[in-house]
mmCIF file of C-alpha atoms in Angstrom:
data_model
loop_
_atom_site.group_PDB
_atom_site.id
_atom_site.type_symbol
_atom_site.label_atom_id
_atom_site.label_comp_id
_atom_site.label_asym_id
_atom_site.label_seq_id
_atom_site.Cartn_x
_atom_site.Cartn_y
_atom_site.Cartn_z
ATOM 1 C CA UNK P 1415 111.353 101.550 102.681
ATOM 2 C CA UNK P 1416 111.577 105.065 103.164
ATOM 3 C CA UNK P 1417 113.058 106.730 106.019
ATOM 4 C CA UNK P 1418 114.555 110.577 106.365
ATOM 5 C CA UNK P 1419 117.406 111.235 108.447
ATOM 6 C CA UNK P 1420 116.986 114.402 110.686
ATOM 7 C CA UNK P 1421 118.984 116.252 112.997
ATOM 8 C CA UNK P 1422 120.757 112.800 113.742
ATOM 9 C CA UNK P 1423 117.297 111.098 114.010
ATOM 10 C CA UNK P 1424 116.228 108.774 111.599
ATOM 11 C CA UNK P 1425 112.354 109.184 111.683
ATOM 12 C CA UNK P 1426 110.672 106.091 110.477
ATOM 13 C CA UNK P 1427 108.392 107.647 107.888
ATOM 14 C CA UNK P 1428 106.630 104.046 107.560
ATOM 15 C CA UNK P 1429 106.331 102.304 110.783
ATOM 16 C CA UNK P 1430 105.870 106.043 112.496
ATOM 17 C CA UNK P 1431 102.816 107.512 111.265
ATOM 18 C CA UNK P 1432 99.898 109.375 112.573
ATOM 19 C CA UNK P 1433 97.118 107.781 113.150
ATOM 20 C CA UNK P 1434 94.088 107.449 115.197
ATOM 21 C CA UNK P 1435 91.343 105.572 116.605
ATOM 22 C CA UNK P 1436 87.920 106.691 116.881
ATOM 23 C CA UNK P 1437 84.890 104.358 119.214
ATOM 24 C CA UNK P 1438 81.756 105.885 120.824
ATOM 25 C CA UNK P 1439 82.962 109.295 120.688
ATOM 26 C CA UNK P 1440 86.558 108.301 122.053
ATOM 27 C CA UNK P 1441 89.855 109.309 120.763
ATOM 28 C CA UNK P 1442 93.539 108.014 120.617
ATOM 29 C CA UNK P 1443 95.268 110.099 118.328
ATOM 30 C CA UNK P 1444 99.407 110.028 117.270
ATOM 31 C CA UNK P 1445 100.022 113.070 115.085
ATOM 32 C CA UNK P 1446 103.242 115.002 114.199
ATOM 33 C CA UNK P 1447 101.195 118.518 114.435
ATOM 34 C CA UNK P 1448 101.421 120.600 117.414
ATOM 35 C CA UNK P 1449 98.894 119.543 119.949
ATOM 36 C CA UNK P 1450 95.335 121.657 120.573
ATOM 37 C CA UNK P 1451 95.179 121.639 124.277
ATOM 38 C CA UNK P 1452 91.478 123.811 123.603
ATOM 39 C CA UNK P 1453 90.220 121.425 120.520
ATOM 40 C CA UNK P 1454 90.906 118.332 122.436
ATOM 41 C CA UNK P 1455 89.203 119.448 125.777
ATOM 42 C CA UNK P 1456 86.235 120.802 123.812
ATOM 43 C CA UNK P 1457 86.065 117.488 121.794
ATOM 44 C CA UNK P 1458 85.045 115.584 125.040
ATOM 45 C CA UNK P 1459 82.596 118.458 126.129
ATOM 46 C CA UNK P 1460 79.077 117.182 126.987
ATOM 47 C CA UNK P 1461 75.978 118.902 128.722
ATOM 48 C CA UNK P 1462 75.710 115.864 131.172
ATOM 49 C CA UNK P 1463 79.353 116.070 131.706
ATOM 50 C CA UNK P 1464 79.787 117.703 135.569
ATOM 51 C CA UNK P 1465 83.721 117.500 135.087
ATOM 52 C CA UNK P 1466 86.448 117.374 132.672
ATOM 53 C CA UNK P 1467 89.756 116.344 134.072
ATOM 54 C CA UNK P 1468 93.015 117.643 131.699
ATOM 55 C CA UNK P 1469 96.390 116.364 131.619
ATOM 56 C CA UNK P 1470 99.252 118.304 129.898
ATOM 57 C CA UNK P 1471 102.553 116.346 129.588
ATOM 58 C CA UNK P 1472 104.929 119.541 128.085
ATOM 59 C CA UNK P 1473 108.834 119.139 127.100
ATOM 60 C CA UNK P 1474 110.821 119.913 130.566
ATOM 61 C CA UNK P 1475 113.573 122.069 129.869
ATOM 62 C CA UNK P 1476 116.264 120.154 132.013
ATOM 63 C CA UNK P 1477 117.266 116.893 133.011
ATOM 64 C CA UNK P 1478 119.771 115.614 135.343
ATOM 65 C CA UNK P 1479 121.622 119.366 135.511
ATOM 66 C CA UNK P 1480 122.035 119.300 131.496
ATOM 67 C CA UNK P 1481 119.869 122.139 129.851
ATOM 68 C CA UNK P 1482 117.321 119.932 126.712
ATOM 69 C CA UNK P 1483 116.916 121.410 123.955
ATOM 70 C CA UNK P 1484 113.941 119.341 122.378
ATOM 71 C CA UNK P 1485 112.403 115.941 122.667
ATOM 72 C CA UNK P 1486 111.677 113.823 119.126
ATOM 73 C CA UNK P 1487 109.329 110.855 119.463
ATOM 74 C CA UNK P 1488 108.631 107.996 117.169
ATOM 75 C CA UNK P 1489 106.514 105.315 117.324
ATOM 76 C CA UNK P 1490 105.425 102.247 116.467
ATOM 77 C CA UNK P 1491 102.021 103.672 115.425
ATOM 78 C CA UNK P 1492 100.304 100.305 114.106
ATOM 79 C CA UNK P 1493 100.579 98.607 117.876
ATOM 80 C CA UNK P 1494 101.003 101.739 119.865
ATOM 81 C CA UNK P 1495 97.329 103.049 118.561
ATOM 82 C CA UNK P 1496 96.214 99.196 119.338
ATOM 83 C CA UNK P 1497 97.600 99.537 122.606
ATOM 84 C CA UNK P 1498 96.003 103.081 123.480
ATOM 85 C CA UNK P 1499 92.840 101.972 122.128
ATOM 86 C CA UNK P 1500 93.048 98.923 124.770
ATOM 87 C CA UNK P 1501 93.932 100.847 127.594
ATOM 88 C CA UNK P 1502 91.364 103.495 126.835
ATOM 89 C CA UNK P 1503 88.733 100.195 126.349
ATOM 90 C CA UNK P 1504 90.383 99.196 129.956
ATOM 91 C CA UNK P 1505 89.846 102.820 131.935
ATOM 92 C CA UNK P 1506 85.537 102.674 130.746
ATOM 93 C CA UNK P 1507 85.731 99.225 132.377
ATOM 94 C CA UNK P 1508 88.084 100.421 135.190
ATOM 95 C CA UNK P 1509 85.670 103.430 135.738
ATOM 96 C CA UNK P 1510 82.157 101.676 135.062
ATOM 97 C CA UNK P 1511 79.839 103.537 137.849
ATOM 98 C CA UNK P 1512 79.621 106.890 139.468
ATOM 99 C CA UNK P 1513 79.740 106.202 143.710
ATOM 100 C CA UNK P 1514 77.507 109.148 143.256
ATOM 101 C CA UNK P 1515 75.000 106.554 141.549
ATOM 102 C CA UNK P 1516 72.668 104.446 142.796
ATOM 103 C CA UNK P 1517 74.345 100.451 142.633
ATOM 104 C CA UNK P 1518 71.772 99.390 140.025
ATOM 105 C CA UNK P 1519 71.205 102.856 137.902
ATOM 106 C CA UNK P 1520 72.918 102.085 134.858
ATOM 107 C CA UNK P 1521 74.686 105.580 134.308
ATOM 108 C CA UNK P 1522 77.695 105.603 132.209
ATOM 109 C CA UNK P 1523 80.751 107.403 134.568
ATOM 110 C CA UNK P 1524 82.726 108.902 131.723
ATOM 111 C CA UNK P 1525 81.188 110.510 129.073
ATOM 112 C CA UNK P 1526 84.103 110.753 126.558
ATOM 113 C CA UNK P 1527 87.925 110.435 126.863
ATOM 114 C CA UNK P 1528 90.763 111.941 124.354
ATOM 115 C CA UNK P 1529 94.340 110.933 124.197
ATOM 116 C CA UNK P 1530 96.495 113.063 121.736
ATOM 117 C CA UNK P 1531 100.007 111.772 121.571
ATOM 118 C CA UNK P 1532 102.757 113.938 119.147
ATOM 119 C CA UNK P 1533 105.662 112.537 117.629
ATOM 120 C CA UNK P 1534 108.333 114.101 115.823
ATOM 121 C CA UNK P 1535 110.291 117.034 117.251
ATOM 122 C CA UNK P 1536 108.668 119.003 120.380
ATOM 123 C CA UNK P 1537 109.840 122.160 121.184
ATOM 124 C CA UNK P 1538 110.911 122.761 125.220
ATOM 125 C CA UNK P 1539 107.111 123.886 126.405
ATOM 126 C CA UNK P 1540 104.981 122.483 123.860
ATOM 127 C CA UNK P 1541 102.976 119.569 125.293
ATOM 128 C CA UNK P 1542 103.780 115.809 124.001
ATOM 129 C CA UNK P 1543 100.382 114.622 125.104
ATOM 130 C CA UNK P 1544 97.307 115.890 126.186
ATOM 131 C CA UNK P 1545 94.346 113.720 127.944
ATOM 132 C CA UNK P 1546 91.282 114.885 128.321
ATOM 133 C CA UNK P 1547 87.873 112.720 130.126
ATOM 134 C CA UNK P 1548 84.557 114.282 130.880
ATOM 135 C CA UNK P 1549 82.326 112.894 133.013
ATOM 136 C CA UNK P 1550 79.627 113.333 135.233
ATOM 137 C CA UNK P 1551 81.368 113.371 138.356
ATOM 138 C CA UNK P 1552 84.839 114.876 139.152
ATOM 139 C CA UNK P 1553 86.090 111.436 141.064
ATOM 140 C CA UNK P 1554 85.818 109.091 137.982
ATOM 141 C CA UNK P 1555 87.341 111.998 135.447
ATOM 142 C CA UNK P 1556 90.281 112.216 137.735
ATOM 143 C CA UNK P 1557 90.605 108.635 138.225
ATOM 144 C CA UNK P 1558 90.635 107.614 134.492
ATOM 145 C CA UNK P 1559 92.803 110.298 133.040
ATOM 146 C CA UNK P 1560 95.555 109.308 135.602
ATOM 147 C CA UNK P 1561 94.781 105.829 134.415
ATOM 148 C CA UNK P 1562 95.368 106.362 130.764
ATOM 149 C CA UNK P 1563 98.434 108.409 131.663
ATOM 150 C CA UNK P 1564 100.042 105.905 133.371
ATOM 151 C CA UNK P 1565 99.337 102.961 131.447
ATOM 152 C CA UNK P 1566 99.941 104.495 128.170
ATOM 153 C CA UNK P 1567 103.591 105.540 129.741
ATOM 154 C CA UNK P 1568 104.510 101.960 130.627
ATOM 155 C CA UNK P 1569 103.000 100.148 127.632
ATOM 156 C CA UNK P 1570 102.444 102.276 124.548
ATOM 157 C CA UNK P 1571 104.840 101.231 121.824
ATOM 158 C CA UNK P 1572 105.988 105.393 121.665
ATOM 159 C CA UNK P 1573 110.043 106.330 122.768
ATOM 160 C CA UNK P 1574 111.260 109.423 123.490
ATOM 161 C CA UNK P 1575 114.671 110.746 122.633
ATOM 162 C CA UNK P 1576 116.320 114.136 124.705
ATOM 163 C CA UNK P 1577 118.512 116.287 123.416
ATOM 164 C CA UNK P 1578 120.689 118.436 125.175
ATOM 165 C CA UNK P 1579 122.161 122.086 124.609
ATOM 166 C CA UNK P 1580 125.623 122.163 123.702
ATOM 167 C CA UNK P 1581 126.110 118.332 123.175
ATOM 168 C CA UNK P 1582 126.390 116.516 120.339
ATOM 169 C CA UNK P 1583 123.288 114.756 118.963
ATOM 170 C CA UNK P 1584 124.907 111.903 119.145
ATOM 171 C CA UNK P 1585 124.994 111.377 122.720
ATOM 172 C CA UNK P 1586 120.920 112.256 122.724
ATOM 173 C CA UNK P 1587 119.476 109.663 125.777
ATOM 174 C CA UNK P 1588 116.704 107.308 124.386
ATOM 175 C CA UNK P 1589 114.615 107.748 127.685
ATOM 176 C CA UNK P 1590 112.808 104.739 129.553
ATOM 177 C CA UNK P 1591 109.519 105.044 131.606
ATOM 178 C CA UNK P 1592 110.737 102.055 134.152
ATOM 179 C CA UNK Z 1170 89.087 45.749 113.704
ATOM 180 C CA UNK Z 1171 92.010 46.940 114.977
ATOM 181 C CA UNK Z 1172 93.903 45.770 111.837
ATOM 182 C CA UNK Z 1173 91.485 47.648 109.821
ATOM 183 C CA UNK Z 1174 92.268 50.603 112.011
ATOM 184 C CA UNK Z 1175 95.881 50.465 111.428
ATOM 185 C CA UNK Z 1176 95.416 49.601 107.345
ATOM 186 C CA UNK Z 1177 93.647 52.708 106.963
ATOM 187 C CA UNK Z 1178 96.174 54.460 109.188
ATOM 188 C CA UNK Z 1179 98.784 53.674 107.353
ATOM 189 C CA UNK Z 1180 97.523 54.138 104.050
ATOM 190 C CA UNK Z 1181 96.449 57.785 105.355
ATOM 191 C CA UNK Z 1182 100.077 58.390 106.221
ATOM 192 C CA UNK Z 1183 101.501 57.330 103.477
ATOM 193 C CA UNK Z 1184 99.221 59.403 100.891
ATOM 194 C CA UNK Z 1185 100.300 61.549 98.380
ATOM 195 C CA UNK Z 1186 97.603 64.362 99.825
ATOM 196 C CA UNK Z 1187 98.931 64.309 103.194
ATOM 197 C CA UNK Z 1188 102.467 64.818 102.135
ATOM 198 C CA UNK Z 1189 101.452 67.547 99.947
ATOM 199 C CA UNK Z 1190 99.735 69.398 102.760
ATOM 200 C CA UNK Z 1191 103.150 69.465 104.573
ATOM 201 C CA UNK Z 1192 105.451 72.005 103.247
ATOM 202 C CA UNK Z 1193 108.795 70.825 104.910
ATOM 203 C CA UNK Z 1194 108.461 67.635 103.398
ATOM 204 C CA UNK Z 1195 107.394 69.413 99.860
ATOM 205 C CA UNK Z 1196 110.187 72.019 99.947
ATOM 206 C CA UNK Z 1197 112.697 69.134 100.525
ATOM 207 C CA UNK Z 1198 111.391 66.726 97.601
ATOM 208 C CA UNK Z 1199 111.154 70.207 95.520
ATOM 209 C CA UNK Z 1200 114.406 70.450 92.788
ATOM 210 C CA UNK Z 1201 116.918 72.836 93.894
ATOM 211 C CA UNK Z 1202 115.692 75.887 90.564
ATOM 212 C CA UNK Z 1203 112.434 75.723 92.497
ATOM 213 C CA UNK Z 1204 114.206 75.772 95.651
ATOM 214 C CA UNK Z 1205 115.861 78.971 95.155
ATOM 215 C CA UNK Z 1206 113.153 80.411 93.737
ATOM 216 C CA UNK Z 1207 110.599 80.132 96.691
ATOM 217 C CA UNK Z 1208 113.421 81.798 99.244
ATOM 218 C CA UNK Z 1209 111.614 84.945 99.390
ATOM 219 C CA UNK Z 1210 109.221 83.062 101.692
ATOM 220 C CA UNK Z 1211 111.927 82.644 104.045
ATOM 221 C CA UNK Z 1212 112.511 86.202 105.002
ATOM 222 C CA UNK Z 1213 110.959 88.324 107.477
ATOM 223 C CA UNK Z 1214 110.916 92.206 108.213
ATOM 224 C CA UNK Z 1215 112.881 93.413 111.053
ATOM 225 C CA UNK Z 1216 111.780 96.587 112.420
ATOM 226 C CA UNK Z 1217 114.174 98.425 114.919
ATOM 227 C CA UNK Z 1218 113.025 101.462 116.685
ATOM 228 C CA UNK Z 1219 115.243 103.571 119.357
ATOM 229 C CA UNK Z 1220 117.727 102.316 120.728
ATOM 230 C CA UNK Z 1221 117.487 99.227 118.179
ATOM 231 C CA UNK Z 1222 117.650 101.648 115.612
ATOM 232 C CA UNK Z 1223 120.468 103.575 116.973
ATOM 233 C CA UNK Z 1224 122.643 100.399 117.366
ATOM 234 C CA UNK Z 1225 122.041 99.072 113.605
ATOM 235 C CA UNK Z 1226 121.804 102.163 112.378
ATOM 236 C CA UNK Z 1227 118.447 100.664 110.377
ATOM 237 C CA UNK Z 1228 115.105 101.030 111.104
ATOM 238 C CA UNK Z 1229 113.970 97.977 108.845
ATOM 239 C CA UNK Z 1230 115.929 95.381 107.249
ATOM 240 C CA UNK Z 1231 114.897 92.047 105.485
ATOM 241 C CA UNK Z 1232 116.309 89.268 107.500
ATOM 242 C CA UNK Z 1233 116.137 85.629 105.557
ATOM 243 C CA UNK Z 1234 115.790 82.392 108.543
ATOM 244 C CA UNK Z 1235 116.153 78.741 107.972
ATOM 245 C CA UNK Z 1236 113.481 77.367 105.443
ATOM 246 C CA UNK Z 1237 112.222 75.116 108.541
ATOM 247 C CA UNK Z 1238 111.303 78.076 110.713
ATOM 248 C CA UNK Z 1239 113.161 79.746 112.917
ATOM 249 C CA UNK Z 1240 111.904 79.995 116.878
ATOM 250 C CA UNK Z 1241 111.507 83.629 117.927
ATOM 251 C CA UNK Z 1242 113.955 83.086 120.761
ATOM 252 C CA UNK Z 1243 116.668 82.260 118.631
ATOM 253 C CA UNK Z 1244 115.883 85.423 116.392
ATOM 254 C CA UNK Z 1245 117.942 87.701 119.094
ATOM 255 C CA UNK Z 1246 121.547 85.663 119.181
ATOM 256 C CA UNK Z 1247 120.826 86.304 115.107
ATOM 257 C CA UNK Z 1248 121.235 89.482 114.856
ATOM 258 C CA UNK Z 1249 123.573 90.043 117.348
ATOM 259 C CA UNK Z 1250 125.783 87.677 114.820
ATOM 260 C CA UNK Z 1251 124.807 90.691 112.738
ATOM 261 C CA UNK Z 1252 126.186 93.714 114.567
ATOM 262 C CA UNK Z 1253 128.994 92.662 116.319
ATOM 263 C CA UNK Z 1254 130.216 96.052 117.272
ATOM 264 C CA UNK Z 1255 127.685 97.028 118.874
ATOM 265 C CA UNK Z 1256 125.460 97.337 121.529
ATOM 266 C CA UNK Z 1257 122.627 95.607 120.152
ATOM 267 C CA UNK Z 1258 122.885 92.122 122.714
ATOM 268 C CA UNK Z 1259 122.172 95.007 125.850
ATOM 269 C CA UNK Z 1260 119.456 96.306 123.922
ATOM 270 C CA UNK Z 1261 117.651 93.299 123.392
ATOM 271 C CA UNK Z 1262 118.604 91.989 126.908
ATOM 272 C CA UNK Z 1263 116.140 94.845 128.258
ATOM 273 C CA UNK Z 1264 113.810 94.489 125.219
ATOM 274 C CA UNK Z 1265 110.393 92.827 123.994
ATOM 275 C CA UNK Z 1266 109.202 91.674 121.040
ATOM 276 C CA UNK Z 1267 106.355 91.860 118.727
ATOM 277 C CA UNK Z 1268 105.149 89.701 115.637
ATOM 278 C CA UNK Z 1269 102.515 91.187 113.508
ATOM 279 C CA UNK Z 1270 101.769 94.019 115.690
ATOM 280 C CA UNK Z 1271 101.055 91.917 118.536
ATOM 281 C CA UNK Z 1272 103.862 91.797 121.648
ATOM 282 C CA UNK Z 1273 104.751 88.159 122.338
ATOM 283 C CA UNK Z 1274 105.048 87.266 126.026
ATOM 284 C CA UNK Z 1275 106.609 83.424 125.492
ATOM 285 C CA UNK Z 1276 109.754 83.666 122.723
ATOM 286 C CA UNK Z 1277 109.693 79.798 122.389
ATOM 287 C CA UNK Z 1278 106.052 79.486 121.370
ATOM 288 C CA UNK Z 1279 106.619 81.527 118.290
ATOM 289 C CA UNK Z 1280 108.070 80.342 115.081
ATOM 290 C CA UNK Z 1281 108.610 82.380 112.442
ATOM 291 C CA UNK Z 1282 107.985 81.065 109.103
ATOM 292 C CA UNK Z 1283 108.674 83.857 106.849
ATOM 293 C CA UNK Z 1284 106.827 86.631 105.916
ATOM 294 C CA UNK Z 1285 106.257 88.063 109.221
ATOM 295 C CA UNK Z 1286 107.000 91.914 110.395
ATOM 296 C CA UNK Z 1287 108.910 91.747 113.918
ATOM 297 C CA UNK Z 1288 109.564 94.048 115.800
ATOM 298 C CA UNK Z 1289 111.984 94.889 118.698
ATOM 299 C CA UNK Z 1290 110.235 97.058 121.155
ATOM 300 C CA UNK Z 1291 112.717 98.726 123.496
ATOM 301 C CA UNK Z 1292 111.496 99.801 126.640
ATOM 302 C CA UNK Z 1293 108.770 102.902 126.550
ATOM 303 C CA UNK Z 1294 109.054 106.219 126.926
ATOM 304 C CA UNK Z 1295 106.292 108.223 125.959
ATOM 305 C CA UNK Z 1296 104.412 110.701 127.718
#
């Protein structure tokens, strides 16, 4: 099995990877390239889409009075993409009609949703993951990109690992979202 | 007709087939060469991410289990047998598990039987 050890990290090369899932124009991506906040917005643009709501999680730059010098994430990428791809599956169902709708006018609510996850090192100020859902109607957009956020923090198979300024890398905090 | 029942029952039970179709019985009557030779069955992957990995210093290892099975809830008090001085028994106090890339909610309905890739799954932190 290979595996590299980096900056005190051992990176699983194998069970880590990037990967994605792709259904009816929605995206769950895990990639160790520097998130494209613009790319992944446009990528959900539509011209029936009234709204697009964004979400930007970025790399605070302190925690708990100790100054972090970078985040490194890993993954399980075979059941974390699973898992996104479920919870994405979960927030069309969550999200099914526009109040703005008629009851019985079958009009889909969201129009696309993206979820870009990074692993690897990230930089204090880069962004770790970006959502983006366009739909119709502002209401819906906001409600399922808060959705995905939240459910993809409690149950996608991703950690996080902070490191701190001036300590050894030893000592780095795997972090936990409960 | 019950005795007919019963004849057939017990000639079904007793055929060569049926014992053939169950491998503990077929591993046991197997000579010990062959025996050996059919361990690799026996092992699974262990994969070991955060603060798993931190504590075995590992992020995979092969880990061989009892030729029988082994129950995922006694997979755990296994390793810990493993890495004594560490922390790994907190870790998987406040940790899941998966088996072939699917998390497993009841540890006692599981048995592994070699071959599988399991997976400790630490609490998440992404975002």
């Amino acid at each position: 099995m290979l595996s590299v050890a980096y900056l005190g990290t051992t990176y699983l090369e194998d069970a880590s990877f990037e990967t994605s899932w792709n259904a009816d124009g929605n995206v769950c991506a895990l990639t160790y390239s520097r998130l494209d906040v613009s790319g992944i917005i446009s990528a959900v643009g539509d011209d029936t889409a009234g709204a697009t709501a964004v979400f930007i999680g970025t790399t605070r730059n302190s925690f708990a009075g100790k100054t972090v010098a970078r985040l490194e994430y890993q993954a399980y990428s075979k059941l974390a993409i699973k898992t996104m791809a479920d919870i994405m599956k979960a927030a069309c169902q969550l999200v099914s009609r526009s109040d703005d709708q008629p009851e019985n006018q079958a009009v889909p609510s969201l129009i696309r949703c993206a979820v870009h996850h990074r692993l690897g090192t990230v930089p204090v100020g880069e962004p770790s993951i970006v959502i983006a859902v366009s739909s119709p109607h502002r209401k819906e957009a906001f409600v399922a990109c808060e959705f995905l956020l939240e459910e993809i923090k409690s149950k996608a198979q991703i950690w996080k690992r902070e490191f701190y300024e001036g300590e050894d890398d030893r000592n780095a905090e795997w972090k936990s979202n409960k | 007709m019950a005795r007919a029942a019963t004849r057939s029952f017990i000639k079904w039970a007793l055929s060569v087939d049926r014992v053939h179709d169950c491998d503990h019985i077929r591993h046991i009557l197997q000579a010990p060469s062959n025996f050996m030779a059919v361990t690799h069955h026996f092992e699974i992957t262990v994969l070991y991410f955060a603060a798993a990995s931190t504590a075995t210093q590992k992020t995979t290892e092969q880990i061989r289990i009892p030729d029988n099975g082994l129950r995922l809830s006694e997979l755990g008090n296994l390793l810990i047998s493993q890495y004594p001085e560490t922390n790994l028994r907190d870790v998987l106090q406040s940790s899941q598990w998966s088996v072939d890339a699917e998390m497993v909610d009841d540890l006692d309905s599981v048995v592994l039987k070699g071959g599988e890739e399991v997976a400790v799954i630490c609490p998440v932190s992404g975002g």
